[in-house]
Short mmCIF file of C-alpha atoms and ligand atoms in Angstrom, two decimals:
data_model
loop_
_atom_site.label_atom_id
_atom_site.label_comp_id
_atom_site.label_asym_id
_atom_site.label_seq_id
_atom_site.Cartn_x
_atom_site.Cartn_y
_atom_site.Cartn_z
CA MET A 25 270.77 113.29 -8.42
CA SER A 26 269.90 116.59 -6.86
CA HIS A 27 272.62 119.20 -6.91
CA SER A 28 273.27 119.19 -3.20
CA GLN A 29 273.26 115.49 -2.52
CA PHE A 30 275.94 114.28 -0.13
CA PRO A 31 278.54 112.79 -0.75
CA TYR A 32 278.72 113.90 -4.40
CA SER A 33 278.53 117.47 -3.23
CA ARG A 34 281.20 118.04 -0.59
CA HIS A 35 281.72 121.77 0.01
CA ARG A 36 284.98 121.14 1.77
CA ARG A 37 286.71 120.02 -1.46
CA LEU A 38 287.06 123.65 -2.48
CA ARG A 39 288.59 124.50 0.88
CA SER A 40 291.09 121.67 1.04
CA SER A 41 294.34 123.51 0.28
CA GLU A 42 295.69 127.03 0.17
CA ASN A 43 295.91 126.99 -3.63
CA ILE A 44 292.43 125.57 -4.11
CA ARG A 45 291.07 128.21 -1.72
CA ARG A 46 292.83 130.87 -3.76
CA MET A 47 291.28 129.50 -6.96
CA ALA A 48 287.82 129.42 -5.42
CA ALA A 49 288.00 132.91 -3.90
CA GLU A 50 285.15 135.07 -5.19
CA HIS A 51 286.69 138.40 -4.23
CA HIS A 52 290.19 139.82 -4.13
CA LEU A 53 291.97 142.73 -2.57
CA LEU A 54 294.57 144.69 -4.49
CA PRO A 55 296.60 147.74 -3.51
CA ARG A 56 294.79 149.64 -6.23
CA ASP A 57 291.54 149.27 -4.27
CA PHE A 58 292.83 151.55 -1.55
CA ILE A 59 292.61 155.26 -0.93
CA ALA A 60 295.02 156.32 1.84
CA PRO A 61 293.86 159.23 4.06
CA LEU A 62 296.57 161.78 4.85
CA PHE A 63 296.38 164.32 7.69
CA VAL A 64 298.49 167.40 7.10
CA MET A 65 299.42 170.11 9.61
CA GLU A 66 301.43 173.30 9.66
CA GLY A 67 305.15 173.47 10.34
CA LYS A 68 308.28 171.68 9.25
CA ASN A 69 309.71 168.30 10.10
CA ARG A 70 306.70 167.51 12.29
CA LYS A 71 305.02 164.18 12.78
CA GLU A 72 302.47 163.57 15.54
CA GLU A 73 300.79 160.31 16.37
CA ILE A 74 297.02 160.60 16.84
CA PRO A 75 296.42 159.14 20.32
CA SER A 76 293.11 157.48 19.44
CA MET A 77 294.57 156.13 16.16
CA PRO A 78 297.72 154.25 17.17
CA GLY A 79 300.21 154.04 14.30
CA TYR A 80 298.54 156.89 12.40
CA PHE A 81 300.08 160.34 12.14
CA ARG A 82 299.60 163.95 11.22
CA PHE A 83 302.46 165.27 9.09
CA SER A 84 303.84 168.64 8.13
CA ILE A 85 304.02 168.95 4.34
CA ASP A 86 307.68 167.88 4.06
CA LEU A 87 307.12 164.67 6.02
CA MET A 88 303.80 164.09 4.29
CA LEU A 89 305.78 163.82 1.06
CA THR A 90 307.93 161.06 2.56
CA GLU A 91 304.76 159.29 3.63
CA ALA A 92 303.30 159.71 0.13
CA GLU A 93 306.42 158.21 -1.37
CA GLU A 94 305.85 155.08 0.67
CA ILE A 95 302.18 154.99 -0.33
CA VAL A 96 303.12 155.29 -4.01
CA SER A 97 305.80 152.61 -3.72
CA LEU A 98 303.22 150.20 -2.30
CA GLY A 99 301.09 150.54 -5.41
CA ILE A 100 298.33 152.56 -3.76
CA PRO A 101 297.03 154.94 -6.45
CA SER A 102 295.31 157.57 -4.37
CA VAL A 103 295.36 159.69 -1.23
CA LEU A 104 292.58 161.61 0.51
CA LEU A 105 293.85 164.83 2.05
CA PHE A 106 292.65 166.45 5.28
CA ALA A 107 294.08 169.63 6.77
CA LYS A 108 294.38 170.40 10.48
CA VAL A 109 293.66 174.07 10.83
CA PRO A 110 294.90 176.01 13.89
CA ASP A 111 292.12 177.53 16.04
CA GLU A 112 293.05 181.12 15.24
CA LYS A 113 292.34 180.48 11.54
CA LYS A 114 288.83 179.16 12.14
CA ASP A 115 285.71 181.27 11.66
CA ASN A 116 282.10 180.85 10.55
CA LYS A 117 282.73 181.74 6.90
CA GLY A 118 285.40 179.27 5.87
CA THR A 119 287.81 182.12 5.12
CA GLU A 120 290.90 179.97 5.48
CA ALA A 121 289.34 177.22 3.34
CA LEU A 122 289.53 179.55 0.34
CA ASN A 123 293.06 180.81 0.98
CA PRO A 124 295.13 179.96 -2.13
CA GLU A 125 298.16 179.74 0.18
CA GLY A 126 296.28 177.66 2.77
CA LEU A 127 297.69 174.43 4.15
CA MET A 128 295.42 172.25 1.99
CA GLN A 129 296.26 174.12 -1.21
CA GLN A 130 299.99 173.96 -0.47
CA ALA A 131 299.79 170.28 0.31
CA ILE A 132 297.98 169.57 -2.97
CA ARG A 133 300.59 171.47 -4.97
CA ALA A 134 303.47 169.74 -3.19
CA LEU A 135 301.98 166.30 -3.78
CA LYS A 136 301.20 166.88 -7.45
CA GLU A 137 304.62 168.35 -8.07
CA GLN A 138 306.46 165.41 -6.61
CA PHE A 139 304.03 162.64 -7.60
CA PRO A 140 302.20 163.72 -10.75
CA GLU A 141 300.66 160.26 -11.18
CA LEU A 142 299.26 160.07 -7.66
CA VAL A 143 295.50 160.67 -7.62
CA VAL A 144 295.02 163.44 -5.09
CA MET A 145 291.57 163.64 -3.53
CA THR A 146 290.72 166.43 -1.14
CA ASP A 147 288.23 166.74 1.67
CA VAL A 148 285.69 169.47 0.99
CA ALA A 149 283.82 170.42 4.16
CA LEU A 150 283.86 173.32 6.55
CA ASP A 151 284.26 171.54 9.88
CA PRO A 152 288.08 171.73 10.13
CA TYR A 153 287.79 175.46 9.31
CA SER A 154 284.70 176.20 11.37
CA SER A 155 284.82 177.85 14.77
CA TYR A 156 281.67 175.81 15.49
CA GLY A 157 283.10 172.52 14.21
CA HIS A 158 280.15 172.12 11.85
CA ASP A 159 280.21 171.23 8.16
CA GLY A 160 278.35 174.35 7.14
CA ILE A 161 277.77 177.98 8.01
CA VAL A 162 275.94 178.37 11.32
CA GLU A 163 273.17 180.90 11.95
CA ASP A 164 270.99 180.90 15.07
CA GLY A 165 272.06 177.36 15.86
CA GLN A 166 271.06 176.12 12.38
CA ILE A 167 273.35 174.82 9.64
CA LEU A 168 272.51 176.83 6.52
CA ASN A 169 272.23 174.65 3.44
CA ASP A 170 272.41 176.79 0.30
CA GLU A 171 274.93 179.32 1.63
CA SER A 172 277.16 176.43 2.77
CA ALA A 173 276.88 174.64 -0.58
CA GLU A 174 277.91 177.83 -2.36
CA LEU A 175 280.98 178.13 -0.16
CA LEU A 176 281.83 174.46 -0.69
CA ALA A 177 281.72 175.03 -4.45
CA LYS A 178 284.30 177.82 -4.04
CA MET A 179 286.40 175.56 -1.87
CA ALA A 180 286.28 172.84 -4.53
CA VAL A 181 287.42 175.30 -7.18
CA SER A 182 290.28 176.40 -4.94
CA HIS A 183 291.41 172.76 -4.59
CA ALA A 184 291.10 172.21 -8.34
CA GLU A 185 293.18 175.31 -8.94
CA ALA A 186 295.88 173.87 -6.70
CA GLY A 187 295.80 170.66 -8.74
CA ALA A 188 293.41 168.26 -6.99
CA ASP A 189 292.30 165.36 -9.18
CA PHE A 190 289.12 164.72 -7.20
CA VAL A 191 287.30 166.82 -4.67
CA ALA A 192 285.50 164.84 -2.00
CA PRO A 193 282.64 166.74 -0.35
CA SER A 194 281.98 165.16 3.05
CA ASP A 195 279.47 167.68 4.35
CA MET A 196 276.00 166.28 3.40
CA MET A 197 274.46 169.61 2.34
CA ASP A 198 271.73 169.14 -0.29
CA GLY A 199 272.52 170.10 -3.85
CA ARG A 200 276.21 170.63 -3.30
CA ILE A 201 277.30 168.16 -5.97
CA LEU A 202 275.45 170.13 -8.63
CA MET A 203 276.82 173.43 -7.31
CA ILE A 204 280.36 172.06 -7.22
CA ARG A 205 280.05 170.52 -10.70
CA GLU A 206 278.74 173.78 -12.14
CA ALA A 207 281.45 175.84 -10.48
CA LEU A 208 284.20 173.50 -11.71
CA GLU A 209 282.83 173.56 -15.27
CA GLU A 210 282.50 177.31 -15.23
CA MET A 211 286.12 177.72 -14.16
CA GLY A 212 287.34 175.26 -16.80
CA TYR A 213 288.13 172.38 -14.43
CA VAL A 214 286.14 169.96 -16.53
CA ASN A 215 288.40 167.03 -15.68
CA THR A 216 288.36 167.46 -11.92
CA GLY A 217 286.26 164.62 -10.53
CA ILE A 218 283.89 164.52 -7.60
CA MET A 219 283.85 161.70 -5.09
CA SER A 220 280.70 162.40 -3.14
CA TYR A 221 280.14 161.26 0.39
CA SER A 222 276.60 160.47 -0.67
CA ALA A 223 275.46 158.34 2.23
CA LYS A 224 277.25 159.62 5.27
CA TYR A 225 275.69 158.63 8.57
CA ALA A 226 275.63 160.52 11.85
CA SER A 227 278.04 158.07 13.41
CA SER A 228 279.88 157.65 16.67
CA TYR A 229 282.70 156.03 14.71
CA TYR A 230 284.16 159.41 13.69
CA GLY A 231 285.46 160.16 17.20
CA PRO A 232 289.17 159.51 16.59
CA PHE A 233 289.09 161.50 13.33
CA ARG A 234 287.71 164.51 15.19
CA ASP A 235 290.65 164.16 17.60
CA ALA A 236 293.01 164.08 14.62
CA LEU A 237 291.68 167.34 13.19
CA ASP A 238 290.39 168.89 16.39
CA SER A 239 287.07 169.24 14.58
CA ALA A 240 284.41 168.02 17.01
CA PRO A 241 281.18 170.06 16.83
CA GLY A 242 281.18 172.84 19.42
CA PHE A 243 277.44 172.54 20.01
CA GLY A 244 274.84 169.92 19.22
CA ASP A 245 275.46 167.08 16.80
CA LYS A 246 275.38 166.54 13.04
CA LYS A 247 272.03 164.80 12.87
CA THR A 248 270.30 167.52 10.82
CA TYR A 249 272.61 166.83 7.90
CA GLN A 250 274.23 163.41 8.36
CA MET A 251 271.96 160.39 7.97
CA ASP A 252 270.04 158.39 10.53
CA PRO A 253 271.58 154.91 11.03
CA SER A 254 268.10 153.38 10.73
CA ASN A 255 267.84 154.16 7.05
CA VAL A 256 268.85 152.42 3.87
CA THR A 257 266.33 153.56 1.23
CA GLU A 258 267.38 157.10 2.01
CA ALA A 259 270.99 156.20 1.16
CA VAL A 260 269.88 155.00 -2.25
CA LYS A 261 267.94 158.23 -2.77
CA GLU A 262 271.04 160.28 -1.81
CA ALA A 263 273.25 158.26 -4.15
CA ILE A 264 270.88 158.64 -7.09
CA SER A 265 270.65 162.40 -6.49
CA ASP A 266 274.42 162.69 -6.51
CA GLU A 267 274.74 160.59 -9.66
CA GLN A 268 272.25 162.88 -11.37
CA GLU A 269 274.00 166.00 -10.07
CA GLY A 270 277.29 164.90 -11.63
CA ALA A 271 279.24 162.87 -9.06
CA ASP A 272 281.90 160.50 -10.46
CA ILE A 273 282.31 158.22 -7.44
CA ILE A 274 279.70 157.54 -4.76
CA MET A 275 280.83 156.93 -1.20
CA VAL A 276 279.18 155.20 1.74
CA LYS A 277 280.45 155.99 5.23
CA PRO A 278 281.16 154.47 7.76
CA GLY A 279 282.01 151.01 6.42
CA LEU A 280 281.65 147.99 8.64
CA PRO A 281 278.29 148.80 10.25
CA TYR A 282 276.87 149.75 6.82
CA LEU A 283 277.78 146.89 4.48
CA ASP A 284 274.11 146.47 3.55
CA VAL A 285 274.09 150.11 2.46
CA VAL A 286 277.16 149.55 0.27
CA ARG A 287 275.33 146.68 -1.44
CA ALA A 288 272.09 148.63 -1.89
CA VAL A 289 273.92 151.65 -3.31
CA LYS A 290 276.09 149.54 -5.60
CA GLU A 291 272.96 148.04 -7.13
CA SER A 292 271.35 151.45 -7.64
CA VAL A 293 273.97 153.55 -9.43
CA TYR A 294 276.17 153.15 -12.50
CA LEU A 295 279.27 154.60 -10.90
CA PRO A 296 282.16 153.23 -8.86
CA VAL A 297 281.24 152.95 -5.20
CA SER A 298 283.73 153.65 -2.46
CA VAL A 299 283.41 152.94 1.21
CA TYR A 300 285.12 154.72 4.10
CA ASN A 301 286.54 152.36 6.71
CA VAL A 302 286.50 155.17 9.27
CA SER A 303 288.69 156.12 12.21
CA GLY A 304 286.57 154.38 14.86
CA GLU A 305 286.68 151.13 12.91
CA TYR A 306 290.46 151.42 12.75
CA ALA A 307 290.66 152.26 16.46
CA MET A 308 288.55 149.27 17.47
CA ILE A 309 290.78 146.78 15.67
CA LYS A 310 293.94 148.47 16.98
CA ALA A 311 292.66 148.57 20.54
CA ALA A 312 291.52 144.96 20.62
CA ALA A 313 294.77 143.83 18.98
CA ASN A 314 296.81 145.84 21.48
CA MET A 315 295.01 144.02 24.26
CA GLY A 316 295.91 140.73 22.61
CA TRP A 317 292.24 139.97 22.07
CA ILE A 318 292.26 139.63 18.28
CA ASP A 319 294.88 139.18 15.59
CA GLU A 320 295.38 142.57 13.98
CA GLU A 321 296.38 141.44 10.49
CA ASP A 322 293.65 138.84 10.20
CA ALA A 323 290.98 141.19 11.50
CA MET A 324 292.16 143.92 9.13
CA MET A 325 292.11 141.70 6.05
CA GLU A 326 288.75 140.24 7.00
CA ALA A 327 287.26 143.72 7.33
CA LEU A 328 288.74 144.84 4.01
CA ILE A 329 287.51 141.83 2.04
CA SER A 330 284.04 142.35 3.51
CA PHE A 331 283.89 145.69 1.66
CA LYS A 332 284.67 144.01 -1.66
CA ARG A 333 282.08 141.34 -0.95
CA ALA A 334 279.50 144.03 -0.20
CA GLY A 335 280.19 145.56 -3.61
CA ALA A 336 282.66 148.36 -2.95
CA ASP A 337 285.06 149.18 -5.77
CA LEU A 338 287.31 151.40 -3.67
CA ILE A 339 288.14 151.50 0.04
CA ALA A 340 289.34 154.55 1.92
CA THR A 341 291.17 153.07 4.89
CA TYR A 342 293.82 153.85 7.49
CA PHE A 343 294.99 150.29 6.91
CA ALA A 344 295.93 151.02 3.27
CA LYS A 345 299.69 150.79 3.75
CA ASP A 346 299.60 147.79 6.10
CA ALA A 347 297.26 145.88 3.82
CA ALA A 348 299.19 146.76 0.65
CA ARG A 349 302.38 145.57 2.35
CA LEU A 350 300.74 142.25 3.24
CA LEU A 351 299.42 141.84 -0.29
CA GLN A 352 302.89 142.35 -1.73
CA LYS A 353 304.21 139.35 0.15
C1 PBG B 10 283.97 165.83 8.26
C2 PBG B 10 284.54 164.46 8.13
C3 PBG B 10 284.48 163.48 9.11
C4 PBG B 10 285.16 162.37 8.61
C5 PBG B 10 285.58 162.68 7.33
N1 PBG B 10 285.19 163.98 7.04
C6 PBG B 10 283.93 163.53 10.49
C7 PBG B 10 282.63 164.14 10.75
O1 PBG B 10 281.73 164.18 9.91
O2 PBG B 10 282.49 164.65 11.86
C8 PBG B 10 285.36 161.10 9.38
C9 PBG B 10 286.42 160.17 8.92
C10 PBG B 10 286.80 159.15 9.91
O3 PBG B 10 286.21 159.02 11.00
O4 PBG B 10 287.74 158.41 9.62
N2 PBG B 10 283.58 166.50 7.15
#
């Protein structure tokens, strides 16, 4: 009898009850898969909903700690910190990014003090600090690579000094992982990890995030440093470079339109692979659910399991709390 001969082989047997489906499931989601992004802003007792990300907020440090408490209690092991920098503190040299008393540095210290076990990851990129809204230093309309990478290495050290467990460079300058690794080693931060945004595409799905941080590029676009959506081999090349330069976790971003890239990268490196389920992906599900066009919880869980299926080990997602809550039930 051949393996697939009906009726001996009936695929529906393994789908016939909830428990059998659970036993046959090839992939699973757990709260420990999630990295929860946190947007922090200046002030006290402040909480602002991001209009293009319904249900997602920017917090002042005090309220961010309350939010972190909830994240921790849901079994989510890690947060990814982003700072919203007021316009008057932006320039073309990332001055505020290196301020030991800056918002990011204060937020890191506050989180590590209150939740020593929480894995604090920090965004390393210039765009929230840049008067041009670009991820590097701008000269004559160009984004300088080596000068920017040098500055990013200083920024990473500043986050490590404040207590960050992982720095997460999201800028796409060449060679920055090596420069960051060397700077961390030199300063004695040998245990500070690097989660590299290795394959970050020039994507329209970052729109709501740029609203959240007021970080949209002031001129042009990010296509000279972020990747072309047509490419997949290039993502593998980027990931291998970052592995060789000393990255500890490789990230692919965005998520849903790039599941093939997650798979290709996972098969090419010997490191955990994370995926960023970005702001626009969150906004699309929220918007359609608000219209009553899809079921929010089902669509969310289906998106999240697709990342595991594609090979992701970790998922940075604005749905982290909602999904963890569902998984607890
Ligand atoms: C910038 C950065 C971006 C995101 C994370 N870091 C946006 C961009 O490159 O313009 C996007 C995250 C999201 O959309 O959720 N360094």
